[in-house]
Coordinates of C-alpha atoms and ligand atoms in Angstrom, one line a residue:
X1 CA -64.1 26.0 -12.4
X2 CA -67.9 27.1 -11.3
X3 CA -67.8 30.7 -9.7
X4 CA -71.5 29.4 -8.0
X5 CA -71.2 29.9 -4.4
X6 CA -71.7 26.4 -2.0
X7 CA -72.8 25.8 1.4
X8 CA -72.0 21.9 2.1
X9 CA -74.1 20.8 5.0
X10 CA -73.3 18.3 6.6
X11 CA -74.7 15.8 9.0
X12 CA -73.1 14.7 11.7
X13 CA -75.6 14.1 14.1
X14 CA -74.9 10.2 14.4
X15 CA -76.1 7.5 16.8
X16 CA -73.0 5.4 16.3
X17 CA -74.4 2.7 19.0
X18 CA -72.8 0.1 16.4
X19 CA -69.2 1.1 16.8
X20 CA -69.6 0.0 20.6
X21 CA -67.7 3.4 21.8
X22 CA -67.9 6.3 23.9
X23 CA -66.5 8.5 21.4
X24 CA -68.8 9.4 18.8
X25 CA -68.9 7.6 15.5
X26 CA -68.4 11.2 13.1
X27 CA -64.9 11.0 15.4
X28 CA -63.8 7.9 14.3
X29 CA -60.2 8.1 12.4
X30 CA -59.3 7.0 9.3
X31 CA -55.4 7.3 8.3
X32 CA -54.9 9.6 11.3
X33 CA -58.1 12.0 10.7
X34 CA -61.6 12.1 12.4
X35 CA -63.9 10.7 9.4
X36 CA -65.9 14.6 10.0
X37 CA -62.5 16.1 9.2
X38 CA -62.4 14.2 5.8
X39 CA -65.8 14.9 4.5
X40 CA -64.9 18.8 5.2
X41 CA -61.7 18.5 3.6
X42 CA -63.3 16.6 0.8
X43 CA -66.3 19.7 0.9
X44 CA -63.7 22.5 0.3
X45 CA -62.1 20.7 -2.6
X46 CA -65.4 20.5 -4.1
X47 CA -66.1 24.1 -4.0
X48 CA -67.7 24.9 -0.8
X49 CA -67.6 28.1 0.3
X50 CA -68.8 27.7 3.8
X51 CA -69.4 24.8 6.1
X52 CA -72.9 23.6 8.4
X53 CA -71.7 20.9 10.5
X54 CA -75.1 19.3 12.5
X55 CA -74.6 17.9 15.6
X56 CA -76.6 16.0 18.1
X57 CA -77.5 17.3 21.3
X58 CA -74.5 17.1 23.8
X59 CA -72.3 16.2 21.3
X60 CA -69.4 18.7 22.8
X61 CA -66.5 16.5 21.3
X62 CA -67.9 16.1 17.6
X63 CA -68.4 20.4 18.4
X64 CA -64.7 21.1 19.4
X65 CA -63.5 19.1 16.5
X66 CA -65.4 20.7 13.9
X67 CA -63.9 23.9 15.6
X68 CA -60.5 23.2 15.4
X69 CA -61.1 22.9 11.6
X70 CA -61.1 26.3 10.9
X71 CA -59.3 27.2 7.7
X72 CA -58.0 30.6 7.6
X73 CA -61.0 32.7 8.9
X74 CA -63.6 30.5 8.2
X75 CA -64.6 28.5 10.9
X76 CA -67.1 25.8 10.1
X77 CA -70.4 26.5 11.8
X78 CA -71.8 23.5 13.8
X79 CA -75.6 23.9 14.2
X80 CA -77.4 21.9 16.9
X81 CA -80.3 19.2 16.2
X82 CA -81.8 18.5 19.2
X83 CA -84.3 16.1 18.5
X84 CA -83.3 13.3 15.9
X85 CA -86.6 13.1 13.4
X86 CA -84.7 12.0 10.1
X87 CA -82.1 13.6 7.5
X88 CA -84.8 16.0 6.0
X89 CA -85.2 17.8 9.5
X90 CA -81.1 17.7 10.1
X91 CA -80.6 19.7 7.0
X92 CA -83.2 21.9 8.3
X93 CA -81.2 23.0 11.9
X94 CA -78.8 24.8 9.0
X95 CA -81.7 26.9 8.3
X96 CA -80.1 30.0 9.1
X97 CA -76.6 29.1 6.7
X98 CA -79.1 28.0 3.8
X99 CA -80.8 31.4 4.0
X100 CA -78.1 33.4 3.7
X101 CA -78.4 32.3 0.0
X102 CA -76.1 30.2 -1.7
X103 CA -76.4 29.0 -5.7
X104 CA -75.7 25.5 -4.6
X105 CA -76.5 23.7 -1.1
X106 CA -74.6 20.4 -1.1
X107 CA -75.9 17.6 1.5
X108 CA -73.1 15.4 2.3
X109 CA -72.9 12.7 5.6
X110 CA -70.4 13.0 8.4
X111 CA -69.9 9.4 8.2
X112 CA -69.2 8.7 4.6
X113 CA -65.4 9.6 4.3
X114 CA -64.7 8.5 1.3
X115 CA -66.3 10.4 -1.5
X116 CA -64.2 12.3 -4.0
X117 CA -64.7 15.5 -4.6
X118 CA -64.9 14.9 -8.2
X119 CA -68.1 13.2 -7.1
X120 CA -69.7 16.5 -5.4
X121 CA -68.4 18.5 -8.5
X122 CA -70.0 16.2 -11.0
X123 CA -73.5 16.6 -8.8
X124 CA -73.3 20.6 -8.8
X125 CA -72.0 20.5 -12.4
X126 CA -75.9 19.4 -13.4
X127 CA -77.0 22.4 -11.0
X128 CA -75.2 24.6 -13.1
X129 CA -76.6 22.8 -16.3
X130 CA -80.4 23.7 -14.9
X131 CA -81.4 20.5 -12.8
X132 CA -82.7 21.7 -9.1
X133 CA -82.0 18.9 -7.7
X134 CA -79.2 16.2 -8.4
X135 CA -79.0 12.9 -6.3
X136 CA -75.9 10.8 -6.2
X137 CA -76.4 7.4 -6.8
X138 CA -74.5 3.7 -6.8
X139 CA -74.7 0.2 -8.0
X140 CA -74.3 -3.1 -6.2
X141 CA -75.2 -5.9 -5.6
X142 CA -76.1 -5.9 -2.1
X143 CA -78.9 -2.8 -1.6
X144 CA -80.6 -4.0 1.6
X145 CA -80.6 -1.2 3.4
X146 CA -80.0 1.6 1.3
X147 CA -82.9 3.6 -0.5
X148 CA -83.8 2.7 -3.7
X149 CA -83.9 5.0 -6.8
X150 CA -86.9 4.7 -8.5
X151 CA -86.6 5.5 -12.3
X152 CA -89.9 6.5 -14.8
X153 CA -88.9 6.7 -18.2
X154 CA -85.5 7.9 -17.8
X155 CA -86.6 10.2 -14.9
X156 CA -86.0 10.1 -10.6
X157 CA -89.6 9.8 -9.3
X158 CA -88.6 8.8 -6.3
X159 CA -86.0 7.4 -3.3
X160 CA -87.5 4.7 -1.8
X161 CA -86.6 3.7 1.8
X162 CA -85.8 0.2 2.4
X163 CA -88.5 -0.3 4.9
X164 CA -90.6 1.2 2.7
X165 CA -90.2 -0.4 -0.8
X166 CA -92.5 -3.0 -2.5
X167 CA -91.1 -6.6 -3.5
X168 CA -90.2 -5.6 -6.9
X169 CA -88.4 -2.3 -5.8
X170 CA -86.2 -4.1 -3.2
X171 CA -84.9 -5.7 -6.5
X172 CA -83.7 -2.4 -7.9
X173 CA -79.8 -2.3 -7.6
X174 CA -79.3 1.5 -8.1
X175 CA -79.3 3.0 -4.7
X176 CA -78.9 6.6 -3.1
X177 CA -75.7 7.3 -1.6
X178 CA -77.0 9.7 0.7
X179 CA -75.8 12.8 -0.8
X180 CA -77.2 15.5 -3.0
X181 CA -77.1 19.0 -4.4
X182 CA -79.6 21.1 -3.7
X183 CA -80.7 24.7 -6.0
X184 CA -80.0 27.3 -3.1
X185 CA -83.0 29.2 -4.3
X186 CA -85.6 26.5 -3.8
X187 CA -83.9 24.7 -1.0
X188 CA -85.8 26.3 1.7
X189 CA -89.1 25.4 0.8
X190 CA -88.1 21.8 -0.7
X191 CA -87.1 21.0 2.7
X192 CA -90.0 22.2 4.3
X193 CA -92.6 20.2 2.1
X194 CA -91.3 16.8 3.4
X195 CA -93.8 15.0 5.8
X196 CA -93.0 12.2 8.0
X197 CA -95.5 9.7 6.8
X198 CA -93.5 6.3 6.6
X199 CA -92.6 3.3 8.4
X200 CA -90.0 5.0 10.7
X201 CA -92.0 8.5 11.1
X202 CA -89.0 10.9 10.1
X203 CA -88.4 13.6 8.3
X204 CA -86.7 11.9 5.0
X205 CA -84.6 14.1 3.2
X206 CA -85.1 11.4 0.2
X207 CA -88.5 12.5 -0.3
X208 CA -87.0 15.3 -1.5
X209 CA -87.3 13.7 -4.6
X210 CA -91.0 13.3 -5.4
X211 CA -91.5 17.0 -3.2
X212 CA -89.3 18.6 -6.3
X213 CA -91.2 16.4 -9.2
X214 CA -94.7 17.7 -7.7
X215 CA -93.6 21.5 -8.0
X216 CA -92.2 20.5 -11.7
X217 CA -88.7 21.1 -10.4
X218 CA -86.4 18.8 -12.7
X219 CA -84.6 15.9 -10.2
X220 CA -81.5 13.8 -11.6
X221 CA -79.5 11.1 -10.3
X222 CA -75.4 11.1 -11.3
X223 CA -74.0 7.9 -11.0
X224 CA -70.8 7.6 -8.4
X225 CA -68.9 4.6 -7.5
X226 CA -69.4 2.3 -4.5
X227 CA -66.0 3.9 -2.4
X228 CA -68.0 7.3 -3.0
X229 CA -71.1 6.1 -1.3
X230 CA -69.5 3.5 1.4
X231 CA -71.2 4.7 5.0
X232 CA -69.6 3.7 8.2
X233 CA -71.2 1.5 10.7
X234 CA -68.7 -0.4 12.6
X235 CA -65.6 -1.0 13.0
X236 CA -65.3 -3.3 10.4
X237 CA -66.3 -0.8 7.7
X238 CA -64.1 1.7 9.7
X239 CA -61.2 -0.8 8.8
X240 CA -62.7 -1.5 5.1
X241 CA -62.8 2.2 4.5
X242 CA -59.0 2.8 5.9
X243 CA -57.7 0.3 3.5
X244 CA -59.4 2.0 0.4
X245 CA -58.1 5.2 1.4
X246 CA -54.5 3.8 2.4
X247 CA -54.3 2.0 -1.0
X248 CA -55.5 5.3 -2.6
X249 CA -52.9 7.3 -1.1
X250 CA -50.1 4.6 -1.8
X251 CA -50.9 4.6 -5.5
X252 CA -50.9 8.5 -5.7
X253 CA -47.7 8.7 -4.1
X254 CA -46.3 6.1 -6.4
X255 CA -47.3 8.0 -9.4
X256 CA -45.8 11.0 -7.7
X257 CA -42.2 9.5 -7.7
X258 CA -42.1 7.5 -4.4
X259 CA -40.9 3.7 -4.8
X260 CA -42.7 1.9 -2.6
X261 CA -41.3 -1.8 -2.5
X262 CA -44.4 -3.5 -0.8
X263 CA -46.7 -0.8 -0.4
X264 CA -49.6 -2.9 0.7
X265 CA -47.1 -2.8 4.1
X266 CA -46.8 0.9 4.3
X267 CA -49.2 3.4 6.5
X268 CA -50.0 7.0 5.4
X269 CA -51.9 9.6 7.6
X270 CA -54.3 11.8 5.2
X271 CA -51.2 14.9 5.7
X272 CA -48.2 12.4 5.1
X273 CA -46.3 14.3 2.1
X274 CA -43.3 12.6 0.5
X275 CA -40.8 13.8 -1.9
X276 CA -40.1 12.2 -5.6
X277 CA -37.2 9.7 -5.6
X278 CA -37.5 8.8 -2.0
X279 CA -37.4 4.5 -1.5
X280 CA -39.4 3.9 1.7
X281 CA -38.8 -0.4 2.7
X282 CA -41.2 -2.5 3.4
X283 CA -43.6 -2.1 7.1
X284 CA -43.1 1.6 7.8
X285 CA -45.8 3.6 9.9
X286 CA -46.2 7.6 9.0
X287 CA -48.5 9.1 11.9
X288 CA -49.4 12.8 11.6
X289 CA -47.7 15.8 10.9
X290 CA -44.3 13.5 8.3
X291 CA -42.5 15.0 5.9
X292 CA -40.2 13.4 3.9
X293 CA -37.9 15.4 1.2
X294 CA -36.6 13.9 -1.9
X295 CA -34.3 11.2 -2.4
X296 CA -34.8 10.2 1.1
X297 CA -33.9 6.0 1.9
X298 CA -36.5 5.2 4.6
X299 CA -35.4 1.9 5.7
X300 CA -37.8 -1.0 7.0
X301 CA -39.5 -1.0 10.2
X302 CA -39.8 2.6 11.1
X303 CA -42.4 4.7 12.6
X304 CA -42.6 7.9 12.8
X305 CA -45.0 11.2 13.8
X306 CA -44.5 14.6 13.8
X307 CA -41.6 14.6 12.5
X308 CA -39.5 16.0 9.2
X309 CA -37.0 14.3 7.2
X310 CA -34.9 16.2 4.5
X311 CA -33.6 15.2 1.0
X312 CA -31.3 12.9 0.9
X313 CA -31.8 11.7 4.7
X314 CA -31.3 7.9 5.7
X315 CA -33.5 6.3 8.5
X316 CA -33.9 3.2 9.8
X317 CA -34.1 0.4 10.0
X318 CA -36.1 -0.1 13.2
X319 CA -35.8 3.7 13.8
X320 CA -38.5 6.1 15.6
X321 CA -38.9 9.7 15.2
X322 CA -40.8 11.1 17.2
X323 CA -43.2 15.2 17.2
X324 CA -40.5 17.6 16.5
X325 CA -37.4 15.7 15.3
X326 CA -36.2 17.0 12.2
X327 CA -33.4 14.7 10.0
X328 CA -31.5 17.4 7.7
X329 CA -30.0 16.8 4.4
X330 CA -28.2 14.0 4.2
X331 CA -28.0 13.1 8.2
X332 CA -28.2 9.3 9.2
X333 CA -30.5 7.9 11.8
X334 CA -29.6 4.4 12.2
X335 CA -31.0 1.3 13.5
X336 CA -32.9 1.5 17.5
X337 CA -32.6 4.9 17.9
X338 CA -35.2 7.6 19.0
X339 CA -35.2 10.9 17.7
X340 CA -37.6 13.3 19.7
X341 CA -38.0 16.8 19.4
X342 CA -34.1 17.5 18.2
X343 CA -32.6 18.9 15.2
X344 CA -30.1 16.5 13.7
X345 CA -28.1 18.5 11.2
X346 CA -26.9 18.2 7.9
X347 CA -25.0 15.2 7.6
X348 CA -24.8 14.1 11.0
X349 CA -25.0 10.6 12.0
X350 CA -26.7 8.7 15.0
X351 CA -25.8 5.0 13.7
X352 CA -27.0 3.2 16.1
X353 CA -28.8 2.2 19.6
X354 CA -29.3 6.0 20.8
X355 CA -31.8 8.5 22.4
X356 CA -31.8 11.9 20.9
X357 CA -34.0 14.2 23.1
X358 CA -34.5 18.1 23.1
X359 CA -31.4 18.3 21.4
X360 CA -29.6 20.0 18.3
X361 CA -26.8 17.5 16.7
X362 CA -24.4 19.9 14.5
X363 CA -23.4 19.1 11.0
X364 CA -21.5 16.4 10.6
X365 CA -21.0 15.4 13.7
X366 CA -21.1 11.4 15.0
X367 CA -22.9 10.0 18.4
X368 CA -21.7 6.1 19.1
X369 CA -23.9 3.5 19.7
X370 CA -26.0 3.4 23.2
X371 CA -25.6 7.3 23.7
X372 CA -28.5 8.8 25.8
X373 CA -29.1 12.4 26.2
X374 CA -30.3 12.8 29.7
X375 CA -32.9 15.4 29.3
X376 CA -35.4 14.6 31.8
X377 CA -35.1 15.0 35.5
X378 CA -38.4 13.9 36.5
X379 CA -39.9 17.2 36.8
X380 CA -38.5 19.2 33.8
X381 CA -36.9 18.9 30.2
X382 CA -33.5 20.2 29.3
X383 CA -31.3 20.6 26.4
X384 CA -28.3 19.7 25.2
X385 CA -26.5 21.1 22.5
X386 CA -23.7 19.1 20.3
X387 CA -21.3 21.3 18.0
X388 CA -20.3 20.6 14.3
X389 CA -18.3 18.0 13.7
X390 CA -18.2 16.7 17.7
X391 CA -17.8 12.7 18.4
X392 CA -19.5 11.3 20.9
X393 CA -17.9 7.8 21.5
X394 CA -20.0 5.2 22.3
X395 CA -22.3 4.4 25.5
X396 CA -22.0 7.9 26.6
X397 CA -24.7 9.9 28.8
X398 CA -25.0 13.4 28.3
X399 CA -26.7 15.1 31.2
X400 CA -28.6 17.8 30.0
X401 CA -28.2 21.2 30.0
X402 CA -25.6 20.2 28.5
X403 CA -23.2 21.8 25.5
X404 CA -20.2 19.8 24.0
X405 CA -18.7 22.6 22.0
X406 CA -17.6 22.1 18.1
X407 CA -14.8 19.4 17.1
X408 CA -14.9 18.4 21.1
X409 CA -14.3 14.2 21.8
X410 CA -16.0 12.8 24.5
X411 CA -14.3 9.4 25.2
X412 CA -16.4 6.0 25.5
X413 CA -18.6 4.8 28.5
X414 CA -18.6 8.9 29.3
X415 CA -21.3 10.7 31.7
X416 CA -20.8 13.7 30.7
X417 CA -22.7 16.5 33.3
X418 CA -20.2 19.4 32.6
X419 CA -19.9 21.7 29.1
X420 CA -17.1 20.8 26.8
X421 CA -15.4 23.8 25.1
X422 CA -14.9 23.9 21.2
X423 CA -12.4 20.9 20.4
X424 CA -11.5 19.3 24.1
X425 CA -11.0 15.8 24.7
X426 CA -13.6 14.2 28.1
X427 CA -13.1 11.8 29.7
X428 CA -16.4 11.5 32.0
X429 CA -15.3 7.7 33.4
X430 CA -13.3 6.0 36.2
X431 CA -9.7 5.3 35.2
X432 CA -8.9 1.5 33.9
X433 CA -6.9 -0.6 36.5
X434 CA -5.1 -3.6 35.7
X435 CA -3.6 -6.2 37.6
X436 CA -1.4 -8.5 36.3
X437 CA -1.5 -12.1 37.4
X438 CA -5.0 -11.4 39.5
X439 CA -7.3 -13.2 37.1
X440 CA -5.9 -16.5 37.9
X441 CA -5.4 -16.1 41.5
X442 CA -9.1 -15.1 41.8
X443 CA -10.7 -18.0 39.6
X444 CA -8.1 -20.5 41.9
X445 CA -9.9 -19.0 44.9
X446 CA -13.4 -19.3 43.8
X447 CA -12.7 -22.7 42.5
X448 CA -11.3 -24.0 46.0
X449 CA -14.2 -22.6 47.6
X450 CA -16.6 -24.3 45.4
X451 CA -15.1 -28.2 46.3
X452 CA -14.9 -26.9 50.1
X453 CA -18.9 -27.1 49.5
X454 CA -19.0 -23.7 50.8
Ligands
UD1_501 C1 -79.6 7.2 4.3 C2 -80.6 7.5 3.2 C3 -80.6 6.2 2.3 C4 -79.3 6.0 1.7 C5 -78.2 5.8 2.9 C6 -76.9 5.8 2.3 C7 -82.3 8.9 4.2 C8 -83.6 9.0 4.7 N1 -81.9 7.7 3.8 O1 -80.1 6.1 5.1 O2 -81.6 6.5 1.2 O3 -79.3 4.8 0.9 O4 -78.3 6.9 3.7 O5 -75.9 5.5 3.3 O6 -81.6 9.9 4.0 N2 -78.8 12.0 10.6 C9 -78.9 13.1 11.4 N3 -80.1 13.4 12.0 C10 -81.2 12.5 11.9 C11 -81.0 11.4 11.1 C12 -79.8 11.1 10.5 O7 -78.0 13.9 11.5 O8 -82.2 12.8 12.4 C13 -77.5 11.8 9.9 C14 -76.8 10.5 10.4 O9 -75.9 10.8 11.4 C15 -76.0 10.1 9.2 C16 -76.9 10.6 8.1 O10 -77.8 11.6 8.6 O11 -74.8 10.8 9.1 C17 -77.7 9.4 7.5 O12 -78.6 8.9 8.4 P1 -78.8 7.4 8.6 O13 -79.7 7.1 9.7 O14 -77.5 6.7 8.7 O15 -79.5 7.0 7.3 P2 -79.5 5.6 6.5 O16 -80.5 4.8 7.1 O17 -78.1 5.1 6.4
CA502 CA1 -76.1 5.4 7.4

C-alpha cells in the first residue's frame, strides 16, 4: 500500500441535456446510489485522501449530495465552476485543494461509475514509479467520440479530440477514458499551460499530454478495460451500466457463499450485504439499507428496503419488508405479508397474509393469517406490543396502542382495542347464533318471491 497522499478531483459539473431530466445527470442512480456517490466511493478505495467535487453553477442538488457524503470528519469539498470552458479549466476551480499539496492529484469523472479502483491504483502506482503524468486508456472498437491516444515510438505525445483528429488518427482504437493521475508537484502549472485553441475553444484537460512532453515531464498511458472507462449519457447507458455493476455484485456475492439460483433475476443496491449460506430464489429486489445474516432462505418474489434479516430467518415468498423491520434468528415471514418498522423476534412466525406495523412480535410467538396491526389513526402512529409465545388467531385487528401480554390467545375474527394481560384468552367478536331449521325457511321465502316476479 502507497503512503503518497491523494486528492481525487472530480468533475461533476455535467450538462446531462441527454438524460431528458430535471435532476442532474451526476445524480442519476445506479443499484440504489447517485453515480457521484460511486466514483467517491470508488476514490477512497483507491487511496484518496481528500475529495474536490466540481459543480456547475446552481447545481444545489449535485452540492447537498456530495455533502451528505461525508465520511467520518471529512467532508468532500464541492468547488464551484461557474462558467463551463472544458475539463482542463474544471480541474482548475480545485485550485485551492491542489495547492495544499498532495504527491498525487487523481482526475476522475462524476459520470463514469464504474471504474475500479484497482484501475486508479494501477495509474498512481506509475506516479510512484517516476512518471508525472499517467493517462488511463481503453480499446474498442467503436472510438467515435472519445479522444484518441496518440503513440510515438512507444511514447503518449498526445490525446487527440475527436473533432480534432486527422483521417488516419480517427482510425486509432486506443482511446482516453477520461481519467488521469497527475504529479501533485507539477499539477499547478500543467494545468495552467493548456490553451483553448481547438475546434470547440475549451480548456482540454487532454492537452495535458503534449503541455507535460514540452517541459520533458515523462507522460504514460495504463491500459484499463472498457467497464472502467464506460461514460454515461442516457439512459440507456444508465441501464447498460446498472447491469454491469448488478452482475458484478451477483458474482462477488456468489463467491462469497450466497447461492443464487437465477441471479441474472436478483437486484442488489451497492450496500446490500449478505451472509454465507443464505439461498435467495429467483426475482427478489434488495433496495437500500438490507442485511441479510447467514443461512437465511429468502424465498421468491420478495422486496425489501431498509430492512435486517438474521441467520437462519425465512421470508417470502411474495413478502415485503419494509425501513426498519428486523426478522430475528430463525423467525418466519410468510407469503403477502408486510413487515414495516417492527421487530419480529427470534423464532416467531407471521405465516401468512398479515400487516406488521410499529410493532415488536416476541419470541416464538404466532400471528394467523389476515392479522392487521392498526397503527395508524390518520394523524399519528402507534404501537403495539405482542408478548413471547402469544397467538394471535387469524383475521384479527389489533388497534394500536396496543399490548397483548406473554402466552395471551386472542380468538379468531378478533378486534382487539383493549390490553391483554400475560396468558388471557379474548375474544374481541360478536357471539355465534344459530338457528336451527332457519336456512330452509329463508331460501323457501326468497324462492316464492322470486316466481311472484317480485
Ligand atoms: C472526455 C475527454 C475525451 C475522453 C472522454 C471519455 C476531454 C477534453 N475529453 O470527452 O478525451 O475520451 O471524456 O469519456 O477531457 N466537465 C466539467 N466542466 C467542463 C467540461 C466538462 O465539469 O467545462 C465534466 C463533465 O461533466 C464530465 C467530464 O468533465 O463529467 C467530461 O466532459 P465531457 O464533456 O463529457 O467530455 P467528453 O467529450 O466526453
Ligand atoms: Ca462524457
Amino acid at each position: 500500500m502507497t503512503t503518497r497522499s491523494c486528492l481525487a478531483v472530480i468533475l461533476a459539473a455535467g450538462e446531462g441535456t441527454r438524460m431528458k431530466s430535471n435532476l442532474p445527470k451526476v445524480l442519476h442512480k445506479i443499484a440504489g446510489l447517485e453515480m457521484v456517490g460511486h466514483v467517491m466511493n470508488t476514490a477512497r478505495a483507491a487511496g484518496a485522501d481528500a475529495l474536490a467535487v466540481v459543480i456547475g453553477s446552481g447545481a444545489e442538488h449535485v452540492r447537498a449530495a456530495v455533502a451528505a457524503f461525508s465520511d467520518g470528519d471529512e467532508i468532500p469539498e464541492a468547488f464551484t465552476q461557474e462558467e463551463r470552458l472544458g475539463t482542463a479549466h474544471a480541474v482548475l476551480a480545485t485550485r485551492p485543494a491542489i495547492e495544499r499539496g498532495y504527491d498525487d492529484v487523481l482526475v476522475m469523472f462524476g459520470d463514469t461509475p464504474l471504474v475500479a479502483p484497482e484501475a486508479l491504483s494501477a495509474l498512481r502506482a506509475r506516479l510512484s514509479g517516476g512518471v508525472d503524468v499517467a493517462i488511463m486508456g481503453f480499446r474498442t472498437d467503436r472510438p467515435n467520440g472519445y479522444g484518441r491516444l496518440i503513440e510515438n515510438k512507444g511514447v503518449l505525445a498526445a490525446i487527440r479530440e475527436d473533432k480534432d483528429c486527422s483521417e488516419e488518427e480517427r482510425r486509432i482504437t486506443f482511446c482516453n477514458a477520461g481519467m488521469m493521475a497527475i504529479a501533485g508537484r507539477h499539477a499547478i502549472d500543467l494545468l495552467d499551460s493548456i490553451g483553448n485553441q481547438n475546434a470547440k475553444g475549451e480548456y482540454y484537460l487532454t492537452d495535458i499530454v503534449e503541455v507535460a512532453n514540452q517541459k520533458g515531464l515523462s507522460v504514460a498511458a495504463v491500459e484499463a478495460s472498457f467497464e472502467d472507462a464506460l461514460g454515461i449519457n442516457n439512459r440507456a447507458e444508465l441501464a447498460e451500466a446498472e447491469a454491469i455493476w448488478q452482475s458484478r455484485r451477483r458474482f462477488q456475492l456468489m463467491l462469497d457463499g450466497v447461492t443464487l439460483i437465477a441471479p441474472e433475476t436478483v437486484y442488489l443496491s451497492y450496500d446490500t450485504d449478505i451472509g454465507a449460506d443464505t439461498v435467495v430464489e429467483p426475482n427478489v429486489w434488495f433496495g437500500p439499507g438490507v442485511r441479510v445474516g447467514e443461512g437465511a432462505q429468502i424465498h421468491a418474489f420478495c422486496h425489501f428496503e431498509g430492512a435486517v434479516i438474521e441467520a437462519g430467518a425465512e421470508i417470502g415468498p411474495f413478502a415485503r419488508l419494509r425501513p426498519q423491520a428486523r426478522i430475528m434468528e430463525n423467525a418466519k415471514i410468510g407469503n403477502f405479508c408486510e413487515v414495516k418498522k417492527s421487530r419480529i423476534e427470534p423464532g416467531a412466525k407471521v405465516p401468512h397474509l398479515a400487516y406488521i406495523g410499529d410493532a415488536v412480535v416476541g419470541e416464538k410467538a404466532n400471528i394467523g393469517a389476515g392479522t392487521i396491526t392498526c397503527n395508524y389513526d390518520g394523524f399519528n402512529k402507534h404501537r403495539t406490543e405482542i408478548g413471547a409465545g402469544a397467538f394471535i388467531g387469524t383475521n384479527s385487528s389489533l388497534v394500536a396502542p396496543l399490548t397483548i401480554g406473554a402466552g395471551a390467545y386472542v380468538a379468531s375474527g378478533s378486534v382487539v382495542t383493549d390490553d391483554v394481560p400475560d396468558d388471557a384468552l379474548v375474544f374481541g367478536r360478536a357471539r355465534q347464533a344459530t338457528k336451527e331449521g332457519r336456512g330452509r325457511e329463508m331460501r323457501e321465502k326468497l324462492e316464492a318471491a322470486k316466481k311472484a316476479g317480485k
